[in-house]
CSV table of C-alpha atoms in Angstrom, one decimal:
chain,number,residue,atom,x,y,z
G,1,UNK,CA,-183.0,33.8,-18.0
G,2,UNK,CA,-181.1,32.5,-15.0
G,3,UNK,CA,-181.3,29.0,-13.5
G,4,UNK,CA,-183.3,28.5,-10.4
G,5,UNK,CA,-180.1,27.8,-8.5
G,6,UNK,CA,-178.3,31.0,-9.9
G,7,UNK,CA,-181.6,33.5,-9.3
G,8,UNK,CA,-181.5,32.1,-5.4
G,9,UNK,CA,-177.6,32.9,-5.4
G,10,UNK,CA,-178.0,36.3,-6.7
G,11,UNK,CA,-181.2,37.6,-6.3
G,12,UNK,CA,-181.8,38.0,-2.6
G,13,UNK,CA,-178.6,39.9,-2.3
G,14,UNK,CA,-178.9,42.3,-5.2
G,15,UNK,CA,-182.4,43.4,-3.4
G,16,UNK,CA,-180.4,43.7,-0.1
G,17,UNK,CA,-177.9,45.8,-2.0
G,18,UNK,CA,-174.9,43.7,-1.0
G,19,UNK,CA,-174.7,43.0,-4.7
G,20,UNK,CA,-173.8,45.9,-6.8
G,21,UNK,CA,-174.5,45.1,-10.4
G,22,UNK,CA,-173.0,46.2,-14.0
G,23,UNK,CA,-173.3,44.9,-17.3
G,24,UNK,CA,-170.6,44.8,-19.1
G,25,UNK,CA,-170.6,45.0,-23.3
G,26,UNK,CA,-168.9,48.2,-25.0
G,27,UNK,CA,-164.9,47.6,-25.6
G,28,UNK,CA,-162.5,49.9,-26.6
G,29,UNK,CA,-162.7,49.2,-30.4
G,30,UNK,CA,-166.9,48.1,-30.1
G,31,UNK,CA,-169.9,49.8,-29.5
G,32,UNK,CA,-173.3,49.2,-30.8
G,33,UNK,CA,-171.9,46.1,-33.0
G,34,UNK,CA,-172.2,43.3,-29.9
G,35,UNK,CA,-171.6,40.3,-32.5
G,36,UNK,CA,-168.1,41.6,-32.5
G,37,UNK,CA,-167.2,41.5,-28.9
G,38,UNK,CA,-163.3,40.4,-28.4
G,39,UNK,CA,-163.3,39.7,-24.7
G,40,UNK,CA,-163.2,35.9,-25.2
G,41,UNK,CA,-164.1,32.7,-23.2
G,42,UNK,CA,-162.6,29.5,-23.7
G,43,UNK,CA,-163.5,26.2,-21.7
G,44,UNK,CA,-161.0,25.6,-18.7
G,45,UNK,CA,-162.1,22.0,-16.7
G,46,UNK,CA,-165.4,22.7,-15.1
G,47,UNK,CA,-165.1,26.7,-16.0
G,48,UNK,CA,-164.1,29.5,-18.4
G,49,UNK,CA,-160.8,31.2,-18.9
G,50,UNK,CA,-161.6,34.9,-20.2
G,51,UNK,CA,-159.6,37.7,-21.3
G,52,UNK,CA,-160.2,40.9,-22.9
G,53,UNK,CA,-161.4,44.0,-21.8
G,54,UNK,CA,-164.5,46.6,-21.4
G,55,UNK,CA,-164.8,50.4,-21.2
G,56,UNK,CA,-168.0,53.0,-20.3
G,57,UNK,CA,-169.1,50.7,-17.5
G,58,UNK,CA,-171.5,52.1,-15.2
G,59,UNK,CA,-171.5,51.1,-12.0
G,60,UNK,CA,-167.2,49.9,-12.9
G,61,UNK,CA,-166.2,51.1,-9.5
G,62,UNK,CA,-168.1,49.7,-7.5
G,63,UNK,CA,-169.6,46.5,-8.9
G,64,UNK,CA,-169.6,43.3,-7.4
G,65,UNK,CA,-171.8,41.1,-9.8
G,66,UNK,CA,-170.4,41.7,-13.6
G,67,UNK,CA,-172.9,40.3,-16.2
G,68,UNK,CA,-170.1,40.2,-18.7
G,69,UNK,CA,-170.7,39.8,-22.6
G,70,UNK,CA,-168.2,37.4,-23.9
G,71,UNK,CA,-167.6,35.4,-27.1
G,72,UNK,CA,-167.5,31.3,-26.3
G,73,UNK,CA,-167.3,31.2,-30.2
G,74,UNK,CA,-165.0,33.7,-32.3
G,75,UNK,CA,-166.6,32.7,-35.9
G,76,UNK,CA,-169.9,32.3,-34.8
G,77,UNK,CA,-171.5,35.6,-35.2
G,78,UNK,CA,-174.0,35.9,-32.8
G,79,UNK,CA,-174.5,32.5,-31.9
G,80,UNK,CA,-171.4,32.6,-30.3
G,81,UNK,CA,-172.1,35.3,-27.6
G,82,UNK,CA,-173.0,34.4,-23.9
G,83,UNK,CA,-173.2,36.1,-20.9
G,84,UNK,CA,-170.8,35.3,-17.8
G,85,UNK,CA,-172.0,36.4,-14.4
G,86,UNK,CA,-168.6,37.2,-12.5
G,87,UNK,CA,-168.0,37.6,-8.9
G,88,UNK,CA,-165.6,39.9,-8.8
G,89,UNK,CA,-164.4,39.4,-4.9
G,90,UNK,CA,-164.3,35.7,-5.8
G,91,UNK,CA,-161.9,35.7,-9.1
G,92,UNK,CA,-158.4,36.3,-10.0
G,93,UNK,CA,-157.4,38.0,-13.3
G,94,UNK,CA,-160.2,40.8,-12.6
G,95,UNK,CA,-159.2,44.6,-12.6
G,96,UNK,CA,-160.9,47.9,-12.4
G,97,UNK,CA,-159.2,50.7,-14.7
G,98,UNK,CA,-159.7,54.1,-14.5
G,99,UNK,CA,-163.3,56.3,-12.9
G,100,UNK,CA,-163.7,57.8,-16.3
G,101,UNK,CA,-164.1,61.4,-16.2
G,102,UNK,CA,-167.7,62.3,-18.2
G,103,UNK,CA,-169.0,65.6,-19.2
G,104,UNK,CA,-172.4,64.4,-17.7
G,105,UNK,CA,-174.0,62.2,-15.0
G,106,UNK,CA,-171.1,62.9,-12.4
G,107,UNK,CA,-173.3,60.9,-9.4
G,108,UNK,CA,-172.4,57.5,-11.4
G,109,UNK,CA,-169.1,55.7,-11.8
G,110,UNK,CA,-168.1,54.7,-15.4
G,111,UNK,CA,-165.1,52.9,-15.9
G,112,UNK,CA,-162.8,50.4,-17.6
G,113,UNK,CA,-162.6,46.8,-16.6
G,114,UNK,CA,-160.3,44.5,-17.5
G,115,UNK,CA,-160.3,40.4,-17.2
G,116,UNK,CA,-156.5,38.6,-17.7
G,117,UNK,CA,-156.3,34.8,-17.7
G,118,UNK,CA,-159.5,35.4,-15.4
G,119,UNK,CA,-161.4,31.6,-14.2
G,120,UNK,CA,-165.1,31.9,-13.6
G,121,UNK,CA,-167.0,28.5,-12.9
G,122,UNK,CA,-169.3,27.3,-15.2
G,123,UNK,CA,-171.9,27.4,-13.2
G,124,UNK,CA,-171.9,31.0,-13.5
G,125,UNK,CA,-173.1,31.1,-17.5
G,126,UNK,CA,-176.3,32.5,-17.4
G,127,UNK,CA,-179.2,30.1,-17.7
G,128,UNK,CA,-176.3,27.5,-18.1
G,129,UNK,CA,-176.6,27.8,-22.0
G,130,UNK,CA,-173.6,29.1,-24.6
G,131,UNK,CA,-174.2,31.0,-27.2
G,132,UNK,CA,-177.7,32.6,-26.2
G,133,UNK,CA,-176.3,36.1,-24.8
G,134,UNK,CA,-177.1,38.1,-28.1
G,135,UNK,CA,-180.3,36.7,-28.1
G,136,UNK,CA,-181.0,37.7,-24.6
G,137,UNK,CA,-179.7,41.3,-24.8
G,138,UNK,CA,-181.5,41.8,-27.8
G,139,UNK,CA,-184.9,40.9,-26.2
G,140,UNK,CA,-184.3,43.4,-23.6
G,141,UNK,CA,-183.5,46.1,-25.6
G,142,UNK,CA,-187.3,47.6,-26.2
G,143,UNK,CA,-187.3,47.8,-22.7
G,144,UNK,CA,-184.6,49.6,-22.1
G,145,UNK,CA,-185.0,52.0,-24.9
G,146,UNK,CA,-188.2,53.1,-23.5
G,147,UNK,CA,-187.0,53.6,-20.0
G,148,UNK,CA,-184.6,56.0,-21.9
G,149,UNK,CA,-187.8,57.3,-23.5
G,150,UNK,CA,-189.4,57.7,-20.0
G,151,UNK,CA,-186.2,59.7,-18.6
G,152,UNK,CA,-186.0,62.2,-21.4
G,153,UNK,CA,-189.5,62.9,-20.7
G,154,UNK,CA,-189.1,63.3,-17.2
G,155,UNK,CA,-186.1,65.8,-17.7
G,156,UNK,CA,-188.0,67.6,-20.2
G,157,UNK,CA,-190.7,68.3,-17.2
G,158,UNK,CA,-187.7,69.0,-14.6
G,159,UNK,CA,-186.1,71.6,-16.9
G,160,UNK,CA,-189.2,73.4,-17.9
G,161,UNK,CA,-190.5,73.9,-14.0
G,162,UNK,CA,-187.1,75.3,-13.7
G,163,UNK,CA,-187.2,77.4,-16.6
G,164,UNK,CA,-190.5,78.8,-16.0
G,165,UNK,CA,-189.9,79.9,-12.4
G,166,UNK,CA,-186.6,81.5,-13.5
G,167,UNK,CA,-187.7,83.9,-16.3
G,168,UNK,CA,-190.8,84.7,-14.4
G,169,UNK,CA,-188.2,86.0,-11.6
G,170,UNK,CA,-185.6,87.5,-13.6
G,171,UNK,CA,-185.6,91.2,-14.6
G,172,UNK,CA,-184.4,92.5,-17.7
G,173,UNK,CA,-185.2,96.1,-19.2
G,174,UNK,CA,-187.3,96.5,-16.7
G,175,UNK,CA,-189.7,93.8,-17.0
G,176,UNK,CA,-189.5,89.7,-16.2
G,177,UNK,CA,-188.2,87.9,-18.7
G,178,UNK,CA,-191.0,85.7,-19.1
G,179,UNK,CA,-193.0,88.7,-20.6
G,180,UNK,CA,-191.1,89.1,-23.7
G,181,UNK,CA,-192.7,87.7,-26.5
G,182,UNK,CA,-189.7,85.6,-27.8
G,183,UNK,CA,-189.6,84.0,-23.8
G,184,UNK,CA,-193.3,83.0,-24.3
G,185,UNK,CA,-193.1,81.5,-27.9
G,186,UNK,CA,-189.7,79.2,-27.1
G,187,UNK,CA,-191.5,78.1,-24.0
G,188,UNK,CA,-194.5,77.0,-25.8
G,189,UNK,CA,-192.3,75.4,-28.4
G,190,UNK,CA,-190.7,73.2,-25.5
G,191,UNK,CA,-193.8,72.4,-23.6
G,192,UNK,CA,-195.3,71.1,-27.0
G,193,UNK,CA,-192.3,69.0,-27.3
G,194,UNK,CA,-192.8,67.5,-24.5
G,195,UNK,CA,-196.6,67.2,-24.5
G,196,UNK,CA,-196.3,65.2,-27.6
G,197,UNK,CA,-193.4,63.1,-26.4
G,198,UNK,CA,-195.5,62.3,-23.3
G,199,UNK,CA,-198.3,60.7,-25.2
G,200,UNK,CA,-196.2,58.8,-27.3
G,201,UNK,CA,-194.1,57.4,-24.0
G,202,UNK,CA,-197.7,56.5,-22.4
G,203,UNK,CA,-198.6,54.7,-25.7
G,204,UNK,CA,-195.5,52.9,-25.4
G,205,UNK,CA,-195.9,52.1,-21.8
G,206,UNK,CA,-199.4,50.8,-22.8
G,207,UNK,CA,-197.8,48.2,-25.5
G,208,UNK,CA,-195.2,46.8,-22.8
G,209,UNK,CA,-198.0,46.1,-20.3
G,210,UNK,CA,-199.5,44.3,-23.0
G,211,UNK,CA,-196.4,42.7,-24.3
G,212,UNK,CA,-196.5,44.2,-27.9
G,213,UNK,CA,-193.7,46.7,-27.5
G,214,UNK,CA,-191.8,46.0,-30.8
G,215,UNK,CA,-188.5,46.5,-31.4
G,216,UNK,CA,-189.1,49.2,-33.9
G,217,UNK,CA,-191.4,51.6,-31.6
G,218,UNK,CA,-189.1,51.2,-29.0
G,219,UNK,CA,-186.4,52.3,-30.9
G,220,UNK,CA,-188.8,55.4,-32.1
G,221,UNK,CA,-189.3,56.0,-28.6
G,222,UNK,CA,-185.4,56.5,-27.6
G,223,UNK,CA,-184.9,58.5,-30.2
G,224,UNK,CA,-187.4,60.8,-30.1
G,225,UNK,CA,-187.5,61.4,-26.4
G,226,UNK,CA,-183.7,61.8,-26.1
G,227,UNK,CA,-183.7,64.2,-29.4
G,228,UNK,CA,-185.9,66.1,-27.8
G,229,UNK,CA,-184.6,66.3,-24.4
G,230,UNK,CA,-181.5,67.8,-25.9
G,231,UNK,CA,-183.7,70.4,-27.6
G,232,UNK,CA,-185.9,71.3,-25.2
G,233,UNK,CA,-182.9,71.3,-22.1
G,234,UNK,CA,-180.7,73.2,-24.5
G,235,UNK,CA,-184.0,76.1,-25.4
G,236,UNK,CA,-184.3,76.5,-21.8
G,237,UNK,CA,-180.8,76.9,-20.6
G,238,UNK,CA,-180.6,79.5,-23.3
G,239,UNK,CA,-183.4,81.4,-21.5
G,240,UNK,CA,-181.2,81.7,-18.2
G,241,UNK,CA,-178.5,83.6,-20.1
G,242,UNK,CA,-174.9,83.4,-18.9
G,243,UNK,CA,-175.9,81.5,-15.7
G,244,UNK,CA,-177.4,78.7,-17.6
G,245,UNK,CA,-173.9,77.7,-18.0
G,246,UNK,CA,-172.7,77.5,-14.7
G,247,UNK,CA,-172.7,74.1,-13.2
G,248,UNK,CA,-174.0,75.7,-9.8
G,249,UNK,CA,-177.3,75.7,-11.5
G,250,UNK,CA,-179.5,72.4,-12.1
G,251,UNK,CA,-180.4,73.7,-15.9
G,252,UNK,CA,-176.7,73.4,-16.2
G,253,UNK,CA,-176.2,69.7,-15.1
G,254,UNK,CA,-179.1,68.4,-17.1
G,255,UNK,CA,-178.0,69.8,-20.2
G,256,UNK,CA,-174.5,68.0,-19.5
G,257,UNK,CA,-176.8,64.8,-18.4
G,258,UNK,CA,-178.7,64.9,-21.5
G,259,UNK,CA,-176.0,64.5,-24.2
G,260,UNK,CA,-175.5,61.2,-23.7
G,261,UNK,CA,-179.2,59.4,-24.2
G,262,UNK,CA,-178.4,60.2,-27.7
G,263,UNK,CA,-175.3,57.7,-27.7
G,264,UNK,CA,-175.8,55.0,-24.9
G,265,UNK,CA,-178.4,52.3,-25.3
G,266,UNK,CA,-177.8,52.3,-28.8
G,267,UNK,CA,-176.8,55.1,-30.9
G,268,UNK,CA,-180.0,57.5,-32.5
G,269,UNK,CA,-178.5,56.9,-35.6
G,270,UNK,CA,-178.7,53.0,-34.7
G,271,UNK,CA,-182.2,53.8,-34.0
G,272,UNK,CA,-183.1,55.2,-37.5
G,273,UNK,CA,-181.2,52.2,-39.1
G,274,UNK,CA,-183.5,49.9,-37.1
G,275,UNK,CA,-186.8,52.3,-37.9
G,276,UNK,CA,-186.1,52.3,-41.3
G,277,UNK,CA,-185.1,48.4,-41.8
G,278,UNK,CA,-189.0,47.9,-40.6
G,279,UNK,CA,-190.5,50.6,-43.5
């Protein structure tokens, strides 16, 4: 959606790693309802003056190029949402809040961001068009939701590999844990869930490749993949016994990391609502 000038300004540095990006959508009082964002941008000469706050922002502590979701027309609903690129090292009024302490995904910072009379050049309005932000974001959501489904499948495969290796080595009552019928049945169930997910995710990848992945199917991929991820990893952790609850074991970290998959990218409840609307 960027203009050619904007692409030349930012893409080379993003590719080189000198610019670290962040997408700032969620606010303290607003999550999935993007039309209701309260961070507001008003015209100020050849720029925009922005006030508001964001939270749960991935890369928030390290980002120096923030794609900021703002309202440029308060009463216009979706038509009042715009995207503004904030080069954090070149503006005043930008402040980073806490590095939030998450249950999982410890390898990535997640932060609050604050904007107090922050002035950004109008040339930083993505695509130089006001009122297009909601539609720009919505057009990218099927891709994002499929990516969540793909990640869920990878985590399922990882958990199954870890668990299979563990139960074949771990001894209980004089034999390998794998030799108990319950263990074998549980692993058979989880493997089936993973393979069903793989077939559907691969189908969605083909649809995306052909430009045919719609919002409904992407929502299915997101909710199904993340739901199966949480179920599979939880059952795998159970087979580790007490060791599965210790963070030194990768299965415990995978379990903690999995839970948010049902929340970000649109909660699974929102996914089901979107699917239901198509019925």
